[in-house]
CSV table of C-alpha atoms in Angstrom, one decimal:
chain,number,residue,atom,x,y,z
A,1,MET,CA,-39.9,-10.5,-21.9
A,2,SER,CA,-40.1,-13.2,-19.5
A,3,LEU,CA,-41.7,-12.7,-16.0
A,4,GLU,CA,-38.3,-13.7,-14.3
A,5,ASN,CA,-36.4,-11.0,-16.4
A,6,LEU,CA,-39.0,-8.4,-15.5
A,7,GLU,CA,-38.8,-9.3,-11.9
A,8,ARG,CA,-35.0,-9.1,-11.9
A,9,ARG,CA,-35.2,-5.7,-13.7
A,10,ILE,CA,-37.7,-4.3,-11.0
A,11,GLN,CA,-35.6,-5.5,-8.1
A,12,ALA,CA,-32.5,-3.8,-9.6
A,13,LEU,CA,-34.6,-0.7,-9.8
A,14,GLU,CA,-35.8,-0.9,-6.4
A,15,ASP,CA,-32.3,-1.7,-5.2
A,16,ILE,CA,-31.0,1.5,-6.7
A,17,GLU,CA,-33.7,3.5,-5.3
A,18,GLU,CA,-32.8,2.2,-1.8
A,19,ILE,CA,-29.2,2.9,-2.3
A,20,LYS,CA,-30.2,6.5,-3.1
A,21,ARG,CA,-32.1,6.7,0.1
A,22,LEU,CA,-29.1,5.4,2.0
A,23,LYS,CA,-27.0,8.1,0.4
A,24,HIS,CA,-29.6,10.8,1.2
A,25,ARG,CA,-29.9,9.6,4.9
A,26,TYR,CA,-26.1,10.0,5.1
A,27,CYS,CA,-26.1,13.4,3.8
A,28,ALA,CA,-29.1,14.7,5.9
A,29,LEU,CA,-27.4,13.3,9.1
A,30,CYS,CA,-24.1,15.0,8.1
A,31,ASP,CA,-25.9,18.3,7.5
A,32,ASP,CA,-27.9,17.9,10.7
A,33,THR,CA,-24.7,18.3,13.3
A,34,TYR,CA,-23.2,14.9,12.3
A,35,ASP,CA,-25.4,12.5,14.4
A,36,ALA,CA,-22.5,10.1,14.9
A,37,ASP,CA,-24.5,7.2,16.2
A,38,ALA,CA,-27.2,7.2,13.4
A,39,LEU,CA,-24.4,7.7,10.8
A,40,ALA,CA,-22.3,4.8,12.0
A,41,GLU,CA,-25.4,2.6,11.8
A,42,LEU,CA,-25.4,3.2,8.0
A,43,PHE,CA,-22.0,1.2,7.7
A,44,THR,CA,-21.3,-2.4,8.0
A,45,GLU,CA,-19.2,-3.4,11.1
A,46,ASP,CA,-16.0,-3.7,8.9
A,47,ALA,CA,-16.7,-0.9,6.8
A,48,VAL,CA,-14.0,1.7,5.7
A,49,TRP,CA,-14.6,5.4,5.6
A,50,ASP,CA,-11.5,7.0,3.6
A,51,GLY,CA,-11.5,10.6,3.2
A,52,LYS,CA,-7.9,10.5,2.1
A,53,GLU,CA,-6.4,13.9,3.4
A,54,ARG,CA,-9.3,13.8,5.8
A,55,GLY,CA,-8.3,10.5,7.4
A,56,ARG,CA,-9.2,6.9,6.9
A,57,ASN,CA,-11.4,5.1,9.4
A,58,ASN,CA,-11.6,1.5,9.6
A,59,GLY,CA,-14.7,-0.2,11.2
A,60,ARG,CA,-18.1,1.1,12.4
A,61,GLU,CA,-16.7,2.3,15.9
A,62,ALA,CA,-13.8,4.3,14.3
A,63,ILE,CA,-16.4,5.8,11.8
A,64,ARG,CA,-18.5,6.6,14.8
A,65,GLU,CA,-15.7,8.5,16.6
A,66,PHE,CA,-14.6,10.3,13.3
A,67,PHE,CA,-18.3,11.9,13.1
A,68,GLN,CA,-18.4,12.5,16.6
A,69,ASN,CA,-15.5,15.1,16.1
A,70,ALA,CA,-16.8,16.3,12.8
A,71,PRO,CA,-18.8,19.4,14.2
A,72,ASN,CA,-15.9,20.5,15.8
A,73,ARG,CA,-14.2,20.7,12.4
A,74,LEU,CA,-17.1,21.6,10.2
A,75,PRO,CA,-19.9,23.1,12.2
A,76,PHE,CA,-21.9,23.8,9.1
A,77,ALA,CA,-22.2,21.9,5.7
A,78,ILE,CA,-24.8,21.2,3.1
A,79,HIS,CA,-23.9,18.1,1.2
A,80,MET,CA,-25.3,18.2,-2.3
A,81,VAL,CA,-24.6,14.9,-4.2
A,82,MET,CA,-25.5,14.4,-7.6
A,83,ASN,CA,-24.9,12.3,-10.8
A,84,PRO,CA,-25.1,9.1,-9.1
A,85,ILE,CA,-23.9,5.9,-11.2
A,86,ILE,CA,-25.1,2.8,-9.3
A,87,GLU,CA,-24.4,-0.9,-10.4
A,88,VAL,CA,-26.0,-3.6,-8.7
A,89,ASP,CA,-25.1,-7.2,-8.6
A,90,GLY,CA,-27.1,-9.3,-6.4
A,91,ASP,CA,-26.3,-8.4,-2.8
A,92,ARG,CA,-23.5,-6.1,-3.8
A,93,ALA,CA,-23.5,-2.7,-5.3
A,94,THR,CA,-21.0,0.2,-6.4
A,95,GLY,CA,-21.9,3.9,-6.7
A,96,VAL,CA,-20.3,7.1,-7.9
A,97,TRP,CA,-21.5,10.4,-6.7
A,98,TYR,CA,-20.3,14.0,-7.0
A,99,LEU,CA,-20.5,16.4,-4.1
A,100,PHE,CA,-20.6,20.1,-4.1
A,101,GLN,CA,-20.9,21.4,-0.8
A,102,PRO,CA,-20.7,25.0,0.9
A,103,CYS,CA,-19.6,24.7,4.4
A,104,THR,CA,-17.7,26.4,7.3
A,105,TYR,CA,-14.5,25.5,8.7
A,106,ALA,CA,-14.4,25.9,12.4
A,107,GLU,CA,-10.9,27.0,12.3
A,108,GLY,CA,-11.0,30.8,11.7
A,109,ASN,CA,-15.1,30.6,11.0
A,110,GLN,CA,-14.1,30.4,7.2
A,111,ALA,CA,-16.9,29.9,4.6
A,112,VAL,CA,-15.6,27.3,2.1
A,113,TRP,CA,-16.8,25.8,-1.3
A,114,GLY,CA,-15.8,22.0,-1.8
A,115,SER,CA,-16.2,19.6,-4.4
A,116,ALA,CA,-15.3,15.9,-4.3
A,117,ARG,CA,-16.1,12.5,-5.8
A,118,TYR,CA,-17.6,9.6,-3.6
A,119,ASP,CA,-16.7,6.1,-4.8
A,120,GLU,CA,-18.4,3.5,-2.7
A,121,GLU,CA,-19.5,-0.1,-2.2
A,122,TYR,CA,-22.6,-1.3,-0.7
A,123,VAL,CA,-23.7,-4.7,0.6
A,124,ARG,CA,-27.2,-5.8,1.5
A,125,VAL,CA,-27.4,-7.2,5.2
A,126,ASP,CA,-30.5,-8.6,6.4
A,127,GLY,CA,-32.4,-7.0,3.6
A,128,ARG,CA,-30.9,-3.5,4.1
A,129,TRP,CA,-28.4,-1.8,2.0
A,130,MET,CA,-25.4,-0.5,4.0
A,131,PHE,CA,-22.1,1.1,3.1
A,132,GLN,CA,-19.1,-1.1,3.1
A,133,ASN,CA,-16.6,1.1,1.7
A,134,LEU,CA,-16.8,5.0,1.1
A,135,THR,CA,-13.8,6.9,-0.5
A,136,LEU,CA,-14.0,10.8,-0.8
A,137,SER,CA,-11.6,12.2,-3.4
A,138,SER,CA,-11.5,15.9,-3.1
A,139,HIS,CA,-11.3,18.2,-6.3
A,140,PHE,CA,-11.2,21.5,-4.1
A,141,TRP,CA,-11.9,23.1,-0.8
A,142,THR,CA,-11.4,26.8,-1.3
A,143,PRO,CA,-12.5,30.0,0.6
A,144,PHE,CA,-15.8,31.3,-0.6
A,145,ASN,CA,-14.3,34.7,-1.2
A,146,GLN,CA,-11.5,33.5,-3.3
A,147,GLY,CA,-13.0,30.7,-5.4
A,148,TRP,CA,-11.4,27.5,-6.8
A,149,ALA,CA,-9.5,29.4,-9.3
A,150,GLU,CA,-7.5,31.4,-7.0
A,151,ALA,CA,-7.1,28.9,-4.2
A,152,GLN,CA,-7.8,25.4,-4.9
A,153,PHE,CA,-7.3,24.0,-1.4
A,154,ALA,CA,-7.8,25.9,1.9
């Protein structure tokens, strides 16, 4: 194996680990009362956060506003993400993650289980990986006491 090939492989591994850290920061900030300013800084200026039925937000400022209101809708959440598939191509990358999330809906103070898939695009800006596009596709959001077999969407 050539030194150039080895350097390229190591760089790809380092990029994947940095993207994982980006996702972990995102989850930690969401779970710590949705720090809207810190969350917005993880996204490029022209990024898209698309939660489908939860709304689409175009641009960093729209994403910031969305997260400013998040604690009013979801005062408690634990984002557990798993099974990442991350592909790096130079300064661009894609990722797929699965989400399992216990949370509380503010309306009715309702305990809920949630599951979804994140499809993401990342770009490296000034040496730092950022979200370019994030799409959340829901599998279920169901009352804790009923489960997803009884009530798939709350």
